[in-house]
Coordinates of C-alpha atoms in Angstrom, one line a residue:
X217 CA 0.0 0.0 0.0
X218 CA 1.2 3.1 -1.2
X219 CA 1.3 6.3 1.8
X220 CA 0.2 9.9 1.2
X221 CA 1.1 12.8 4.0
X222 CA 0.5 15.9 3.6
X223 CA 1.2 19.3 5.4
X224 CA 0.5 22.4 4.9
X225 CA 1.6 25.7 6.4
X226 CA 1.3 29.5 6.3
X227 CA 2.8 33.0 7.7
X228 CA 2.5 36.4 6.9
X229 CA 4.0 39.2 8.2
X230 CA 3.7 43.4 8.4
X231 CA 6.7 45.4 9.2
X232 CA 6.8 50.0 9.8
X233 CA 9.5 51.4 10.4
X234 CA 10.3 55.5 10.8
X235 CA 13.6 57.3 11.1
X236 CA 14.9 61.0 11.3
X237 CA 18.8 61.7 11.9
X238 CA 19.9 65.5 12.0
X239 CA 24.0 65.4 11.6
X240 CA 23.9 69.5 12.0
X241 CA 21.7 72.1 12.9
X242 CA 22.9 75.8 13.9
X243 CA 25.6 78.1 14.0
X244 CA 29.3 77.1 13.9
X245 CA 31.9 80.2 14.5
X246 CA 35.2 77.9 15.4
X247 CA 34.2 74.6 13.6
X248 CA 33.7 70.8 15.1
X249 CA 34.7 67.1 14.7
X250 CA 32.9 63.9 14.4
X251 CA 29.5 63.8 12.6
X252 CA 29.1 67.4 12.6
X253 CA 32.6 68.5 11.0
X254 CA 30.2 69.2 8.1
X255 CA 28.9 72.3 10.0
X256 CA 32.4 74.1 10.1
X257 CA 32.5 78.2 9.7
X258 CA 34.7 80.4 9.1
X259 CA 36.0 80.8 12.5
X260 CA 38.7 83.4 13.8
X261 CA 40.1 85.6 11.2
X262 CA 43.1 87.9 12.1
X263 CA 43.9 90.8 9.0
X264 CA 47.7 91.7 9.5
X265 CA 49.5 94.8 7.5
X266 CA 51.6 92.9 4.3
X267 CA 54.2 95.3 5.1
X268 CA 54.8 95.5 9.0
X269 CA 52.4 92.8 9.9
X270 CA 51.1 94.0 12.2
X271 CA 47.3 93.4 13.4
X272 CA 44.7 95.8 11.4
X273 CA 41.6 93.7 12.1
X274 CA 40.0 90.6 13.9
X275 CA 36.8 89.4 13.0
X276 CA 34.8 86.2 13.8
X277 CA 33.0 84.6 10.8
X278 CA 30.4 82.5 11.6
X279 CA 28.2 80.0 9.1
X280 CA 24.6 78.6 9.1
X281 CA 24.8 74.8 8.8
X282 CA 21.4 72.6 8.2
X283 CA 21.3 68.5 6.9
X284 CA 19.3 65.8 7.6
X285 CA 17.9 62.8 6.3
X286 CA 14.9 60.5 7.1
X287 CA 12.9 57.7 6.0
X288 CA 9.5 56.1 6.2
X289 CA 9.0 52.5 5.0
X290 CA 6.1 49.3 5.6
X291 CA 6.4 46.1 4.0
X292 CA 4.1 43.3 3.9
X293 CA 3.9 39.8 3.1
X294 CA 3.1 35.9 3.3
X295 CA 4.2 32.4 2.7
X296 CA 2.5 29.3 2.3
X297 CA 4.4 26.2 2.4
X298 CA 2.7 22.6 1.0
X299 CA 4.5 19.6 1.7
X300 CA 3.2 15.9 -0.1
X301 CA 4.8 13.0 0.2
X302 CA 3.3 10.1 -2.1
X303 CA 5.6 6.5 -2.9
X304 CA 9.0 8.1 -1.2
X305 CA 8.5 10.8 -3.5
X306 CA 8.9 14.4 -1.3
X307 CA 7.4 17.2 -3.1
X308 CA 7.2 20.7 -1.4
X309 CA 5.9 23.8 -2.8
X310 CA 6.1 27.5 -1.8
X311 CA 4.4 30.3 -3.2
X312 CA 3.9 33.6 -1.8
X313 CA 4.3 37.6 -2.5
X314 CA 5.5 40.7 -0.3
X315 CA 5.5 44.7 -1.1
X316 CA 7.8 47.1 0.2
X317 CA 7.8 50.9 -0.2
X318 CA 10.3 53.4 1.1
X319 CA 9.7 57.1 1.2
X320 CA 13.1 58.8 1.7
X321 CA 13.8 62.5 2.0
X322 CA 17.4 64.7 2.8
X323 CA 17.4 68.5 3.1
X324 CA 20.4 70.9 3.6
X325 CA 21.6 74.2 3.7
X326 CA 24.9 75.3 1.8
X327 CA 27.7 73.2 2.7
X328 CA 29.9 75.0 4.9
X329 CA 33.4 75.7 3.5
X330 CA 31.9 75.8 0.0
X331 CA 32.6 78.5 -2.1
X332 CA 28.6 79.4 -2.4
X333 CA 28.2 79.6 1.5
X334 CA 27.5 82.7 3.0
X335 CA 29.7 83.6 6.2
X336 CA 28.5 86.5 8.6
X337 CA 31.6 88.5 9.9
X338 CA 31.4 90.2 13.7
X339 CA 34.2 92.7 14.3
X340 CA 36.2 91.9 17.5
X341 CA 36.5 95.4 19.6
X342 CA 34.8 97.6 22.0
X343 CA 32.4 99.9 22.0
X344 CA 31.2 99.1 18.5
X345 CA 28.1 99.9 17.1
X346 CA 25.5 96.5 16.9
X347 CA 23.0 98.0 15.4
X348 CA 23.6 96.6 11.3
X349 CA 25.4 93.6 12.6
X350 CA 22.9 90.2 10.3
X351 CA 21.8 88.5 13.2
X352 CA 19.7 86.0 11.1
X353 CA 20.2 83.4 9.1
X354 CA 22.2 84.1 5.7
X355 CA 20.7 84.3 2.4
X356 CA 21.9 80.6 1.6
X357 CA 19.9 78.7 4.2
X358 CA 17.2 76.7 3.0
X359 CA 14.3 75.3 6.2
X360 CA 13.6 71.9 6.2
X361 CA 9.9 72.6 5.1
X362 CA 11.5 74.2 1.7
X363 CA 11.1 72.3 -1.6
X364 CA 11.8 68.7 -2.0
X365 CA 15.0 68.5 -0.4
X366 CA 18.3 68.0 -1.8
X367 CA 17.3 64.5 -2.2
X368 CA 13.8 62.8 -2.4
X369 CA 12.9 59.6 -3.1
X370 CA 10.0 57.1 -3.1
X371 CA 11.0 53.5 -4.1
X372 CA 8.8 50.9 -3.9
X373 CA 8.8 47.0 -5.2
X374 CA 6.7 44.1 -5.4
X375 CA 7.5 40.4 -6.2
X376 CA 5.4 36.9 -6.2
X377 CA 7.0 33.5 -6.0
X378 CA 6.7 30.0 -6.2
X379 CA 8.9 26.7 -6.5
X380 CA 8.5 23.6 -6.6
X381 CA 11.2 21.2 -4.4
X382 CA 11.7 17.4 -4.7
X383 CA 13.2 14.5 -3.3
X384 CA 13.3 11.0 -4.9
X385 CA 15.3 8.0 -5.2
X386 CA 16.3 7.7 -1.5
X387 CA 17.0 11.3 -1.4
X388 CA 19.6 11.1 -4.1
X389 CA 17.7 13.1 -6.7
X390 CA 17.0 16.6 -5.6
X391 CA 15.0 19.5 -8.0
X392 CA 13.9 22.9 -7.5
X393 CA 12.2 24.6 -9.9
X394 CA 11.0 28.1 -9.3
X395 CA 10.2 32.0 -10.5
X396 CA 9.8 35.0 -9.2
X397 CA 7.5 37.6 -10.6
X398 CA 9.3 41.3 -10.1
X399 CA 8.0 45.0 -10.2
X400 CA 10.8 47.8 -9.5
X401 CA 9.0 51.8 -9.4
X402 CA 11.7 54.1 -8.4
X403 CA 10.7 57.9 -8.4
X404 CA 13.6 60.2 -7.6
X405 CA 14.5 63.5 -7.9
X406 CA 17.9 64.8 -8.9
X407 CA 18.2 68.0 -6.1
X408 CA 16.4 70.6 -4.4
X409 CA 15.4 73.0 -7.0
X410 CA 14.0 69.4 -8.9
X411 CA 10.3 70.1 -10.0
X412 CA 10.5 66.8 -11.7
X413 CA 10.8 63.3 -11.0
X414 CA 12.9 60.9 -12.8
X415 CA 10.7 57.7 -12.5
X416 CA 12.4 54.3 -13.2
X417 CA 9.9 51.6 -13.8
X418 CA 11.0 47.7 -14.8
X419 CA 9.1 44.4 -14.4
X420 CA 10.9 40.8 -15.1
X421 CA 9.9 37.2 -14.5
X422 CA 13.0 35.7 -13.2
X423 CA 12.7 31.3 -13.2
X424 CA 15.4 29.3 -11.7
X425 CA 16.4 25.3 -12.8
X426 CA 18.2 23.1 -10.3
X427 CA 19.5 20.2 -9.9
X428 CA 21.5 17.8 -7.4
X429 CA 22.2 14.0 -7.8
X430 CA 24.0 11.5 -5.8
X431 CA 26.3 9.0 -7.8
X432 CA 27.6 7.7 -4.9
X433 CA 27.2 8.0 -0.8
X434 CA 30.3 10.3 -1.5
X435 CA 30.1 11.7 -4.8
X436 CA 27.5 14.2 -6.0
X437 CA 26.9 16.3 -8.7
X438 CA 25.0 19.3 -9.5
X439 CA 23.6 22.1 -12.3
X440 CA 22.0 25.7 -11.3
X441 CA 20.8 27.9 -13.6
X442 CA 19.2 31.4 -12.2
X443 CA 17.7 35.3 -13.5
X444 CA 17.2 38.1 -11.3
X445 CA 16.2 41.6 -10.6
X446 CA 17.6 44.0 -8.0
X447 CA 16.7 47.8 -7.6
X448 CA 20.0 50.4 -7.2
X449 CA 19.3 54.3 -5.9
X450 CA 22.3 55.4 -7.5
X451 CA 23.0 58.6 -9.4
X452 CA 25.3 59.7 -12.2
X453 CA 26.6 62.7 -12.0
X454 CA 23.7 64.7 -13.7
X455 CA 21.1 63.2 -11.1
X456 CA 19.6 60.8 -13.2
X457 CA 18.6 57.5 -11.9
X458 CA 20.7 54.5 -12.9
X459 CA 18.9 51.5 -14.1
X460 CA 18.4 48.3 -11.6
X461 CA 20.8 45.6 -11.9
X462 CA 19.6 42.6 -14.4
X463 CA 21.8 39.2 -13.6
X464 CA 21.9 35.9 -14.9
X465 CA 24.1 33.0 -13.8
X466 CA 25.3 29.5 -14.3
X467 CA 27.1 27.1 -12.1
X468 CA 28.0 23.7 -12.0
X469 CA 30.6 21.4 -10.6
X470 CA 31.2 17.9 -8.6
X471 CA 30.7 17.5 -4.6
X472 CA 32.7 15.6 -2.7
X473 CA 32.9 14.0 0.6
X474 CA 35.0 11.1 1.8
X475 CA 36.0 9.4 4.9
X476 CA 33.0 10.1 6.8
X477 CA 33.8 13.5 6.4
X478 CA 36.7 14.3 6.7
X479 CA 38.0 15.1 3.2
X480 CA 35.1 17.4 1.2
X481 CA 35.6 19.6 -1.3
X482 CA 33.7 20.9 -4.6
X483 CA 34.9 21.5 -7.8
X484 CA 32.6 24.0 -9.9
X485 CA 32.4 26.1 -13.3
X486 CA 30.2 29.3 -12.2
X487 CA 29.1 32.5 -14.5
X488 CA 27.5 35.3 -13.6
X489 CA 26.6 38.0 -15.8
X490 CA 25.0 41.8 -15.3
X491 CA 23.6 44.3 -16.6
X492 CA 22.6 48.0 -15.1
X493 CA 23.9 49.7 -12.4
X494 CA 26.1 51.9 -11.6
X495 CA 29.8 51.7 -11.9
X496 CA 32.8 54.6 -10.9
X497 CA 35.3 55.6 -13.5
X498 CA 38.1 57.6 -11.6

């Protein structure tokens, strides 16, 4: 009499997650270290005759620094796992989707140190008149309510799967057979002053074939064959999106394990192959 078992289980899952970090915010007259060396002004600035040097002037100058970045992003999904076993024969399948979405968002004032970054200069002396001293921020500071952000971004992706695993001959053949179903919507734009998106949007069914088998208790060999699809956020130097990274791979090779073992090893042929991305050219 032949046996049937079968077993079937699922799980599914919601993840949220929220972030702000603020590397610099305010005034920097003398300048800093660690995370907020970004922020550094002009500092203390002594004027000395070319001639006699001697001391004409000493001034302060002091910078408006701003830049931080945050993120919003859920995800949700579920698995189902179905596991029949007929005449030694384990089959298991596994299907399921999830979706992710990321909203992210950076904003900044000038740089300090840049050439573009306004510096406000206080006279050091006594008795000096305050009254047309700037004490606001300069021209070049932009709030974090302004525009879009030097960088804005909402990414998002979806993907569906399902495979198909078996086990026969004692356990000496092994198969999985499986695709993925991929959807990639990246909307990004280039800087603050962007009015426009650049929208990136690519969809790919990616299948992979493999294949293990046992000649011997200590000799196995084995053939893989696999597609994918993987989104990228990087930039070239205009602001433009870069394309997701396409791949495709082969591998094969001989497994093998001797004295109980104690002597293993695997010899393989593997190549991989992509397209997209980005890439930097010093």
């Amino acid at each position: 009499m032949l046996g049937i078992q079968r077993v079937f289980t699922a799980t599914a899952y919601v993840q949220f997650s929220e972030r702000k970090q603020i590397d610099g915010n305010g005034w920097d007259a003398n300048g800093s270290g660690g995370a907020d060396s970004w922020e550094a002004g002009g500092g203390w600035i002594v004027e000395r005759d070319p001639t006699t040097k001697a001391i004409t002037r000493e001034t302060i100058q002091s910078g408006y620094s701003y830049r931080d970045w945050s993120n919003t992003m859920h995800a949700y999904g579920a698995t189902g796992v179905y596991k029949f076993e007929f005449a030694k024969v384990k089959n298991t399948f596994t299907f399921g989707g999830n979706v992710w979405a990321e909203k992210f968002v950076s904003r900044s004032s000038t740089q300090a140190g840049s050439a573009s970054q306004t510096l406000l200069t206080y006279p050091i002396a006594a008795d000096i008149n305050t009254t047309n001293i700037p004490i606001g921020p300069p021209a070049d500071f932009h709030p974090v309510t302004d525009g879009n952000g030097y960088t804005h971004e909402n990414n998002s992706n979806d993907y569906y799967f399902a495979s198909w695993q078996l086990s026969a001959f004692d356990n000496r053949l092994k198969t999985n057979l499986s695709i993925n179903r991929t959807n990639l919507k990246l909307v990004q734009w280039a800087n603050g002053q962007a009015t426009t998106a650049n929208t990136t949007e690519q969809s790919k069914n990616s299948p992979m074939v493999g294949a293990m088998f046992d000649v011997t208790k200590e000799i196995s060999i084995y053939a893989v064959h696999a597609t994918s699809l993987f989104p990228t956020t990087d930039k070239n130097s205009f602001g433009t999106q870069m394309p997701p990274v396409v791949g495709s791979s082969y591998e094969g090779g001989i497994k093998v394990e001797l004295m109980q073992g104690k002597i293993s090893g695997t010899l393989s042929y593997y190549q991989i192959t992509q397209t997209g991305g980005a890439q930097n050219n010093p």
